[in-house]
mmCIF file of C-alpha atoms in Angstrom:
data_model
loop_
_atom_site.group_PDB
_atom_site.id
_atom_site.type_symbol
_atom_site.label_atom_id
_atom_site.label_comp_id
_atom_site.label_asym_id
_atom_site.label_seq_id
_atom_site.Cartn_x
_atom_site.Cartn_y
_atom_site.Cartn_z
ATOM 1 C CA GLU A 1 265.060 -97.242 -35.143
ATOM 2 C CA THR A 2 263.172 -100.037 -36.874
ATOM 3 C CA GLY A 3 263.858 -103.693 -37.753
ATOM 4 C CA VAL A 4 266.904 -105.491 -36.559
ATOM 5 C CA THR A 5 270.111 -103.503 -35.563
ATOM 6 C CA GLN A 6 273.476 -104.792 -34.868
ATOM 7 C CA THR A 7 276.612 -103.206 -33.199
ATOM 8 C CA PRO A 8 279.297 -102.879 -33.973
ATOM 9 C CA ARG A 9 279.198 -103.197 -37.681
ATOM 10 C CA HIS A 10 282.916 -104.015 -38.064
ATOM 11 C CA LEU A 11 285.245 -105.443 -35.295
ATOM 12 C CA VAL A 12 288.891 -106.382 -35.374
ATOM 13 C CA MET A 13 290.220 -108.296 -32.305
ATOM 14 C CA GLY A 14 293.293 -110.254 -31.230
ATOM 15 C CA MET A 15 293.052 -113.834 -30.009
ATOM 16 C CA THR A 16 293.303 -112.844 -26.499
ATOM 17 C CA ASN A 17 290.715 -110.189 -26.503
ATOM 18 C CA LYS A 18 287.214 -110.308 -25.013
ATOM 19 C CA LYS A 19 284.518 -108.507 -26.954
ATOM 20 C CA SER A 20 280.676 -108.658 -27.306
ATOM 21 C CA LEU A 21 278.337 -108.290 -30.239
ATOM 22 C CA LYS A 22 274.964 -106.739 -29.703
ATOM 23 C CA CYS A 23 271.679 -107.306 -31.454
ATOM 24 C CA GLU A 24 268.422 -105.455 -30.870
ATOM 25 C CA GLN A 25 265.033 -106.049 -32.558
ATOM 26 C CA HIS A 26 262.234 -103.508 -32.620
ATOM 27 C CA LEU A 27 259.672 -105.865 -34.134
ATOM 28 C CA GLY A 28 258.013 -107.311 -31.079
ATOM 29 C CA HIS A 29 259.322 -110.720 -31.955
ATOM 30 C CA ASN A 30 259.744 -113.683 -29.522
ATOM 31 C CA ALA A 31 262.606 -115.589 -31.191
ATOM 32 C CA MET A 32 266.106 -114.467 -31.960
ATOM 33 C CA TYR A 33 269.071 -116.214 -33.735
ATOM 34 C CA TRP A 34 272.722 -115.878 -34.199
ATOM 35 C CA TYR A 35 274.213 -117.031 -37.602
ATOM 36 C CA LYS A 36 277.805 -117.224 -38.821
ATOM 37 C CA GLN A 37 278.260 -116.445 -42.555
ATOM 38 C CA SER A 38 281.696 -117.350 -44.053
ATOM 39 C CA ALA A 39 282.729 -116.640 -47.538
ATOM 40 C CA LYS A 40 281.328 -119.290 -50.006
ATOM 41 C CA LYS A 41 279.886 -121.287 -47.210
ATOM 42 C CA PRO A 42 276.291 -121.689 -46.093
ATOM 43 C CA LEU A 43 274.788 -119.738 -43.256
ATOM 44 C CA GLU A 44 275.517 -121.687 -40.099
ATOM 45 C CA LEU A 45 272.923 -121.323 -37.398
ATOM 46 C CA MET A 46 274.681 -120.867 -33.954
ATOM 47 C CA PHE A 47 272.060 -120.209 -31.339
ATOM 48 C CA VAL A 48 268.337 -119.826 -31.029
ATOM 49 C CA TYR A 49 266.419 -118.184 -28.273
ATOM 50 C CA SER A 50 262.681 -118.271 -27.941
ATOM 51 C CA LEU A 51 261.039 -116.209 -25.295
ATOM 52 C CA GLU A 52 264.559 -115.675 -23.819
ATOM 53 C CA GLU A 53 265.141 -119.397 -23.498
ATOM 54 C CA ARG A 54 267.957 -121.075 -25.454
ATOM 55 C CA VAL A 55 266.349 -123.563 -27.802
ATOM 56 C CA GLU A 56 269.163 -124.675 -29.899
ATOM 57 C CA ASN A 57 272.963 -124.767 -29.818
ATOM 58 C CA ASN A 58 274.451 -126.359 -32.786
ATOM 59 C CA SER A 59 277.670 -127.540 -31.140
ATOM 60 C CA VAL A 60 279.222 -124.142 -31.236
ATOM 61 C CA PRO A 61 282.597 -123.848 -29.431
ATOM 62 C CA SER A 62 282.556 -122.497 -25.889
ATOM 63 C CA ARG A 63 284.595 -119.383 -26.836
ATOM 64 C CA PHE A 64 281.172 -118.094 -28.179
ATOM 65 C CA SER A 65 278.728 -117.399 -25.398
ATOM 66 C CA PRO A 66 275.289 -116.046 -26.136
ATOM 67 C CA GLU A 67 273.061 -114.028 -23.760
ATOM 68 C CA CYS A 68 269.446 -112.998 -24.145
ATOM 69 C CA PRO A 69 268.374 -110.732 -21.307
ATOM 70 C CA ASN A 70 264.947 -110.047 -22.768
ATOM 71 C CA SER A 71 263.212 -110.698 -25.985
ATOM 72 C CA SER A 72 264.417 -107.522 -27.686
ATOM 73 C CA HIS A 73 268.140 -107.922 -27.034
ATOM 74 C CA LEU A 74 270.626 -110.659 -27.809
ATOM 75 C CA PHE A 75 274.417 -110.673 -27.162
ATOM 76 C CA LEU A 76 277.247 -112.910 -28.348
ATOM 77 C CA HIS A 77 280.165 -112.720 -26.042
ATOM 78 C CA LEU A 78 283.588 -113.637 -27.620
ATOM 79 C CA HIS A 79 286.769 -114.671 -26.066
ATOM 80 C CA THR A 80 290.018 -116.305 -27.093
ATOM 81 C CA LEU A 81 288.787 -116.564 -30.725
ATOM 82 C CA GLN A 82 290.751 -118.145 -33.541
ATOM 83 C CA PRO A 83 291.531 -116.589 -36.966
ATOM 84 C CA GLU A 84 289.061 -119.082 -38.648
ATOM 85 C CA ASP A 85 286.263 -117.478 -36.557
ATOM 86 C CA SER A 86 286.619 -114.397 -38.910
ATOM 87 C CA ALA A 87 283.137 -114.038 -40.572
ATOM 88 C CA LEU A 88 280.032 -112.083 -40.743
ATOM 89 C CA TYR A 89 277.898 -112.602 -37.806
ATOM 90 C CA LEU A 90 274.164 -112.155 -38.456
ATOM 91 C CA CYS A 91 271.423 -111.746 -36.046
ATOM 92 C CA ALA A 92 267.784 -112.522 -36.912
ATOM 93 C CA SER A 93 264.466 -112.368 -35.250
ATOM 94 C CA SER A 94 261.106 -113.983 -35.985
ATOM 95 C CA PRO A 95 257.634 -113.698 -34.547
ATOM 96 C CA GLN A 96 257.429 -117.184 -32.907
ATOM 97 C CA GLY A 97 260.288 -119.279 -34.071
ATOM 98 C CA GLY A 98 258.312 -121.675 -36.433
ATOM 99 C CA GLY A 99 259.331 -122.603 -39.885
ATOM 100 C CA THR A 100 256.583 -120.510 -41.334
ATOM 101 C CA ASP A 101 257.951 -117.546 -39.538
ATOM 102 C CA THR A 102 259.752 -114.850 -41.627
ATOM 103 C CA GLN A 103 263.237 -114.256 -40.093
ATOM 104 C CA TYR A 104 264.293 -110.652 -40.343
ATOM 105 C CA PHE A 105 267.973 -110.245 -40.393
ATOM 106 C CA GLY A 106 270.218 -107.500 -39.242
ATOM 107 C CA PRO A 107 273.046 -106.081 -41.261
ATOM 108 C CA GLY A 108 275.685 -108.163 -39.522
ATOM 109 C CA THR A 109 278.880 -107.586 -37.767
ATOM 110 C CA ARG A 110 282.053 -108.259 -39.837
ATOM 111 C CA LEU A 111 284.521 -109.794 -37.444
ATOM 112 C CA THR A 112 288.251 -110.110 -38.137
ATOM 113 C CA VAL A 113 290.337 -112.151 -35.614
ATOM 114 C CA LEU A 114 294.064 -111.468 -35.964
ATOM 115 C CA GLN B 1 277.394 -134.900 -50.441
ATOM 116 C CA LYS B 2 276.351 -131.544 -49.094
ATOM 117 C CA GLU B 3 272.850 -131.240 -47.799
ATOM 118 C CA VAL B 4 271.994 -128.210 -49.932
ATOM 119 C CA GLU B 5 274.065 -127.288 -53.050
ATOM 120 C CA GLN B 6 273.914 -124.062 -55.019
ATOM 121 C CA ASP B 7 276.135 -122.852 -57.905
ATOM 122 C CA PRO B 8 278.061 -120.043 -56.280
ATOM 123 C CA GLY B 9 278.417 -118.036 -59.539
ATOM 124 C CA PRO B 10 279.094 -115.260 -60.109
ATOM 125 C CA LEU B 11 276.412 -115.212 -62.632
ATOM 126 C CA SER B 12 276.362 -111.987 -64.893
ATOM 127 C CA VAL B 13 273.357 -111.306 -67.145
ATOM 128 C CA PRO B 14 272.306 -108.295 -69.156
ATOM 129 C CA GLU B 15 269.480 -106.057 -68.011
ATOM 130 C CA GLY B 16 266.110 -107.599 -69.086
ATOM 131 C CA ALA B 17 267.271 -111.122 -69.074
ATOM 132 C CA ILE B 18 265.415 -114.012 -67.560
ATOM 133 C CA VAL B 19 267.522 -115.439 -64.656
ATOM 134 C CA SER B 20 267.291 -118.906 -63.403
ATOM 135 C CA LEU B 21 268.822 -119.579 -59.916
ATOM 136 C CA ASN B 22 268.779 -123.256 -58.707
ATOM 137 C CA CYS B 23 269.408 -125.334 -55.585
ATOM 138 C CA THR B 24 269.404 -129.167 -55.136
ATOM 139 C CA TYR B 25 269.140 -131.009 -51.908
ATOM 140 C CA SER B 26 269.557 -134.450 -50.525
ATOM 141 C CA ASN B 27 267.038 -134.609 -47.724
ATOM 142 C CA SER B 28 263.688 -135.832 -49.142
ATOM 143 C CA ALA B 29 262.036 -134.712 -45.824
ATOM 144 C CA PHE B 30 262.380 -130.997 -46.727
ATOM 145 C CA GLN B 31 259.010 -129.428 -47.399
ATOM 146 C CA TYR B 32 259.462 -125.707 -46.568
ATOM 147 C CA PHE B 33 261.516 -123.737 -49.043
ATOM 148 C CA MET B 34 262.662 -120.188 -49.026
ATOM 149 C CA TRP B 35 264.695 -117.761 -51.181
ATOM 150 C CA TYR B 36 266.574 -114.902 -49.543
ATOM 151 C CA ARG B 37 268.287 -111.972 -51.219
ATOM 152 C CA GLN B 38 271.349 -110.462 -49.655
ATOM 153 C CA TYR B 39 272.701 -107.202 -50.901
ATOM 154 C CA SER B 40 276.268 -106.325 -50.214
ATOM 155 C CA ARG B 41 276.949 -105.334 -46.587
ATOM 156 C CA LYS B 42 273.282 -106.170 -45.651
ATOM 157 C CA GLY B 43 271.603 -109.145 -43.986
ATOM 158 C CA PRO B 44 269.485 -111.561 -46.026
ATOM 159 C CA GLU B 45 265.883 -110.590 -46.612
ATOM 160 C CA LEU B 46 263.035 -113.173 -47.434
ATOM 161 C CA LEU B 47 261.981 -113.023 -51.078
ATOM 162 C CA MET B 48 259.689 -116.093 -51.552
ATOM 163 C CA TYR B 49 258.393 -118.791 -49.398
ATOM 164 C CA THR B 50 256.697 -122.021 -50.724
ATOM 165 C CA TYR B 51 255.458 -125.104 -48.978
ATOM 166 C CA SER B 52 255.746 -128.620 -50.756
ATOM 167 C CA SER B 53 255.787 -128.781 -54.543
ATOM 168 C CA GLY B 54 254.446 -126.369 -57.086
ATOM 169 C CA ASN B 55 255.051 -122.780 -58.290
ATOM 170 C CA LYS B 56 254.544 -119.437 -56.588
ATOM 171 C CA GLU B 57 254.748 -116.131 -58.327
ATOM 172 C CA ASP B 58 255.239 -112.656 -56.901
ATOM 173 C CA GLY B 59 255.725 -109.931 -59.386
ATOM 174 C CA ARG B 60 258.812 -110.555 -61.435
ATOM 175 C CA PHE B 61 259.742 -113.515 -59.266
ATOM 176 C CA THR B 62 258.705 -117.221 -59.527
ATOM 177 C CA ALA B 63 259.662 -119.907 -57.059
ATOM 178 C CA GLN B 64 259.385 -123.405 -58.373
ATOM 179 C CA VAL B 65 259.782 -126.620 -56.246
ATOM 180 C CA ASP B 66 260.202 -130.107 -57.683
ATOM 181 C CA LYS B 67 260.362 -132.458 -54.692
ATOM 182 C CA SER B 68 260.557 -135.618 -56.805
ATOM 183 C CA SER B 69 263.831 -134.285 -58.284
ATOM 184 C CA LYS B 70 264.905 -132.521 -55.018
ATOM 185 C CA TYR B 71 265.332 -129.294 -57.033
ATOM 186 C CA ILE B 72 264.131 -125.785 -56.386
ATOM 187 C CA SER B 73 264.445 -122.722 -58.715
ATOM 188 C CA LEU B 74 263.968 -119.041 -58.463
ATOM 189 C CA PHE B 75 263.141 -117.351 -61.796
ATOM 190 C CA ILE B 76 263.547 -113.531 -62.218
ATOM 191 C CA ARG B 77 261.834 -111.921 -65.315
ATOM 192 C CA ASP B 78 262.939 -108.680 -66.804
ATOM 193 C CA SER B 79 265.992 -108.470 -64.518
ATOM 194 C CA GLN B 80 267.187 -105.120 -63.262
ATOM 195 C CA PRO B 81 270.565 -103.914 -62.032
ATOM 196 C CA SER B 82 268.852 -103.626 -58.610
ATOM 197 C CA ASP B 83 268.466 -107.393 -58.636
ATOM 198 C CA SER B 84 272.327 -107.620 -58.327
ATOM 199 C CA ALA B 85 272.806 -109.453 -55.047
ATOM 200 C CA THR B 86 273.599 -112.924 -53.570
ATOM 201 C CA TYR B 87 270.547 -115.185 -53.531
ATOM 202 C CA LEU B 88 270.388 -117.848 -50.885
ATOM 203 C CA CYS B 89 268.087 -120.840 -50.796
ATOM 204 C CA ALA B 90 267.026 -122.334 -47.464
ATOM 205 C CA MET B 91 264.817 -125.168 -46.604
ATOM 206 C CA SER B 92 263.470 -127.032 -43.650
ATOM 207 C CA ALA B 93 261.685 -130.385 -42.914
ATOM 208 C CA ASP B 94 259.579 -129.087 -40.154
ATOM 209 C CA ASN B 95 257.835 -125.937 -38.723
ATOM 210 C CA TYR B 96 260.879 -124.730 -36.698
ATOM 211 C CA GLY B 97 263.008 -121.833 -37.715
ATOM 212 C CA GLN B 98 266.050 -123.335 -36.026
ATOM 213 C CA ASN B 99 266.106 -126.261 -38.559
ATOM 214 C CA PHE B 100 266.561 -124.205 -41.657
ATOM 215 C CA VAL B 101 269.411 -125.348 -43.784
ATOM 216 C CA PHE B 102 270.908 -122.710 -46.091
ATOM 217 C CA GLY B 103 272.593 -123.018 -49.509
ATOM 218 C CA PRO B 104 275.887 -121.225 -49.893
ATOM 219 C CA GLY B 105 274.360 -118.525 -52.177
ATOM 220 C CA THR B 106 274.592 -117.498 -55.906
ATOM 221 C CA ARG B 107 276.211 -114.088 -56.578
ATOM 222 C CA LEU B 108 274.197 -112.375 -59.395
ATOM 223 C CA SER B 109 275.173 -109.306 -61.295
ATOM 224 C CA VAL B 110 272.723 -107.697 -63.756
ATOM 225 C CA LEU B 111 274.524 -105.439 -66.132
ATOM 226 C CA PRO B 112 272.881 -102.226 -67.463
#
């Protein structure tokens, strides 16, 4: 596999469920990102990890919990979500985390919360 | 006022047309500007990257930045049906990827 992969591609969950999204990058990058993409709204940066350390948390609700066990893997643990959390969740990676880095995006996980 | 504004479209053009996609922004500190293309059911991919004002050309694509007007454009010449996608602008004031601000995207359809 090459690039950035995400699993699952689609997820439907109830508000009381607990699930996890997985992202894996095969590019040797040091920074990884979680974004939320809702219809007709800008991409919202949720979390940034650089060298496995969390750098940024843009006031995301605690029902979203990231985990970065190593520089190739990133998880987003979900619990007690709300219907308004339904969106496309995108993972990205970049070589160093700088603005001149190209961010490479995965295909996303389409999440529906019932 | 939203930090980055972009006409959501959809924009439909015939094959071969010149397409102009635009973003306006309010933060005069932005100096790194990017255009991403996102095909349906795929993640965004970086198309063009420019720093500060001026033009940058890459094949059929030209990115233009006018910092005095807080306005950036992406031009597509000889548009093809394969250019049909959503185009996102993004910008940042500094050199850190976590500070990118994205526009909502413009959906483009190029009709054969």
